[in-house]
Amino acid sequence: QVQLVESGGGLVQAGGSLRLSCAASGSIASLKAMGWYRQAPGKQRELVAVITRGVRGDNTNYADSVKGRFAISIDNAKNTMYLQMNSLKPEDTAVYYCNAVYYDRFPSWGQGTQVTVSS
């Protein structure tokens, strides 16, 4: 089971951009899926974006609230997943977590990185 470490969070003004990274300690090439989740204070953790890996390529899906603003990607050579976040809004403020889904074991999670968007 790979260890996941997020980075790239911080404080940004509304309309700004951030790129989050999720570095894995091992190969991510054979994972079933990887995704980004977020949890705002007092709210449940929610899915932001996910890449589902398959023999015919990767498929991406996004929460409606981030479509057109966020982009998820994977660099297999670096064993790293990214989340490019543009046109950030105050409601995007949350702790962002990355997640790895396997075919044969429980998912693993990173420790989270804080994203704060000021108005």
Tab-separated table of C-alpha atoms in Angstrom:
chain	number	residue	atom	x	y	z
A	1	GLN	CA	0.000	0.000	0.000
A	2	VAL	CA	1.505	3.297	-1.074
A	3	GLN	CA	1.859	6.254	1.243
A	4	LEU	CA	0.368	9.503	-0.057
A	5	VAL	CA	1.618	12.995	0.744
A	6	GLU	CA	-0.265	16.105	-0.380
A	7	SER	CA	1.304	19.497	-0.896
A	8	GLY	CA	0.561	22.806	-2.568
A	9	GLY	CA	-2.184	24.133	-0.354
A	10	GLY	CA	-2.208	27.668	0.964
A	11	LEU	CA	-4.001	30.982	1.121
A	12	VAL	CA	-5.168	32.568	-2.114
A	13	GLN	CA	-7.564	35.332	-3.073
A	14	ALA	CA	-10.802	34.589	-4.858
A	15	GLY	CA	-10.190	34.173	-8.568
A	16	GLY	CA	-6.699	32.862	-7.998
A	17	SER	CA	-5.137	29.469	-8.715
A	18	LEU	CA	-3.351	26.713	-6.858
A	19	ARG	CA	-1.950	23.370	-7.889
A	20	LEU	CA	-2.091	20.539	-5.417
A	21	SER	CA	0.239	17.557	-5.642
A	22	CYS	CA	-0.140	14.079	-4.228
A	23	ALA	CA	3.121	12.159	-4.188
A	24	ALA	CA	2.954	8.384	-3.804
A	25	SER	CA	5.701	6.327	-2.222
A	26	GLY	CA	5.366	3.604	-4.849
A	27	SER	CA	4.068	2.942	-8.317
A	28	ILE	CA	0.587	4.181	-9.107
A	29	ALA	CA	0.428	2.658	-12.553
A	30	SER	CA	-1.713	-0.317	-11.498
A	31	LEU	CA	-4.148	1.467	-9.205
A	32	LYS	CA	-7.855	1.222	-9.893
A	33	ALA	CA	-8.422	4.933	-9.337
A	34	MET	CA	-7.066	8.040	-7.658
A	35	GLY	CA	-9.022	11.006	-6.476
A	36	TRP	CA	-9.192	14.272	-4.620
A	37	TYR	CA	-11.640	14.877	-1.804
A	38	ARG	CA	-12.221	17.877	0.402
A	39	GLN	CA	-13.742	18.552	3.773
A	40	ALA	CA	-14.850	21.961	4.950
A	41	PRO	CA	-15.449	22.705	8.643
A	42	GLY	CA	-18.712	21.205	9.820
A	43	LYS	CA	-19.297	19.393	6.541
A	44	GLN	CA	-18.847	15.871	5.276
A	45	ARG	CA	-15.932	14.895	3.106
A	46	GLU	CA	-16.901	15.169	-0.560
A	47	LEU	CA	-15.457	13.961	-3.824
A	48	VAL	CA	-13.890	16.710	-5.925
A	49	ALA	CA	-12.348	14.820	-8.836
A	50	VAL	CA	-11.382	11.269	-9.702
A	51	ILE	CA	-9.334	9.466	-12.321
A	52	THR	CA	-10.398	5.895	-13.036
A	53	ARG	CA	-7.601	3.896	-14.664
A	54	GLY	CA	-8.256	1.351	-17.380
A	55	VAL	CA	-6.578	-0.553	-20.166
A	56	ARG	CA	-8.032	1.873	-22.683
A	57	GLY	CA	-6.868	4.920	-20.776
A	58	ASP	CA	-7.947	7.087	-17.885
A	59	ASN	CA	-11.392	8.568	-17.326
A	60	THR	CA	-11.956	11.695	-15.269
A	61	ASN	CA	-14.996	12.879	-13.363
A	62	TYR	CA	-15.640	16.049	-11.403
A	63	ALA	CA	-18.079	17.360	-8.869
A	64	ASP	CA	-20.501	19.776	-10.502
A	65	SER	CA	-19.242	22.563	-8.282
A	66	VAL	CA	-15.717	22.407	-9.770
A	67	LYS	CA	-16.364	21.468	-13.396
A	68	GLY	CA	-14.615	23.822	-15.764
A	69	ARG	CA	-12.394	25.194	-12.993
A	70	PHE	CA	-10.418	22.205	-11.685
A	71	ALA	CA	-8.370	19.648	-13.599
A	72	ILE	CA	-7.051	16.348	-12.273
A	73	SER	CA	-4.041	14.667	-13.829
A	74	ILE	CA	-1.476	11.956	-13.180
A	75	ASP	CA	2.214	11.735	-14.002
A	76	ASN	CA	3.045	8.035	-13.893
A	77	ALA	CA	6.778	8.656	-14.219
A	78	LYS	CA	6.724	10.752	-11.041
A	79	ASN	CA	4.071	8.668	-9.231
A	80	THR	CA	2.261	11.923	-8.594
A	81	MET	CA	-1.298	13.127	-9.008
A	82	TYR	CA	-2.192	16.789	-9.407
A	83	LEU	CA	-5.205	19.005	-9.001
A	84	GLN	CA	-5.016	22.288	-10.871
A	85	MET	CA	-7.521	24.670	-9.316
A	86	ASN	CA	-8.431	27.853	-11.164
A	87	SER	CA	-10.985	30.593	-10.535
A	88	LEU	CA	-11.036	29.682	-6.868
A	89	LYS	CA	-13.997	30.710	-4.756
A	90	PRO	CA	-14.331	31.133	-0.988
A	91	GLU	CA	-16.557	28.056	-0.935
A	92	ASP	CA	-13.587	26.002	-2.160
A	93	THR	CA	-11.984	26.513	1.244
A	94	ALA	CA	-11.386	23.098	2.801
A	95	VAL	CA	-8.797	20.495	3.654
A	96	TYR	CA	-8.027	18.578	0.477
A	97	TYR	CA	-7.142	14.897	0.628
A	98	CYS	CA	-5.864	12.547	-1.999
A	99	ASN	CA	-7.003	8.966	-2.190
A	100	ALA	CA	-5.802	5.801	-3.899
A	101	VAL	CA	-8.143	2.920	-4.713
A	102	TYR	CA	-6.787	-0.568	-5.206
A	103	TYR	CA	-8.245	-3.713	-6.720
A	104	ASP	CA	-7.327	-5.898	-3.779
A	105	ARG	CA	-7.096	-3.842	-0.586
A	106	PHE	CA	-8.613	-0.937	1.298
A	107	PRO	CA	-8.056	2.581	-0.080
A	108	SER	CA	-5.290	4.748	1.292
A	109	TRP	CA	-5.429	8.444	2.148
A	110	GLY	CA	-3.016	11.310	2.487
A	111	GLN	CA	-2.856	13.559	5.528
A	112	GLY	CA	-4.524	16.507	3.800
A	113	THR	CA	-3.504	20.004	2.780
A	114	GLN	CA	-5.373	23.174	3.699
A	115	VAL	CA	-6.730	25.437	0.973
A	116	THR	CA	-8.101	28.795	2.064
A	117	VAL	CA	-9.707	31.194	-0.404
A	118	SER	CA	-10.284	34.735	0.803
A	119	SER	CA	-13.006	36.957	-0.629
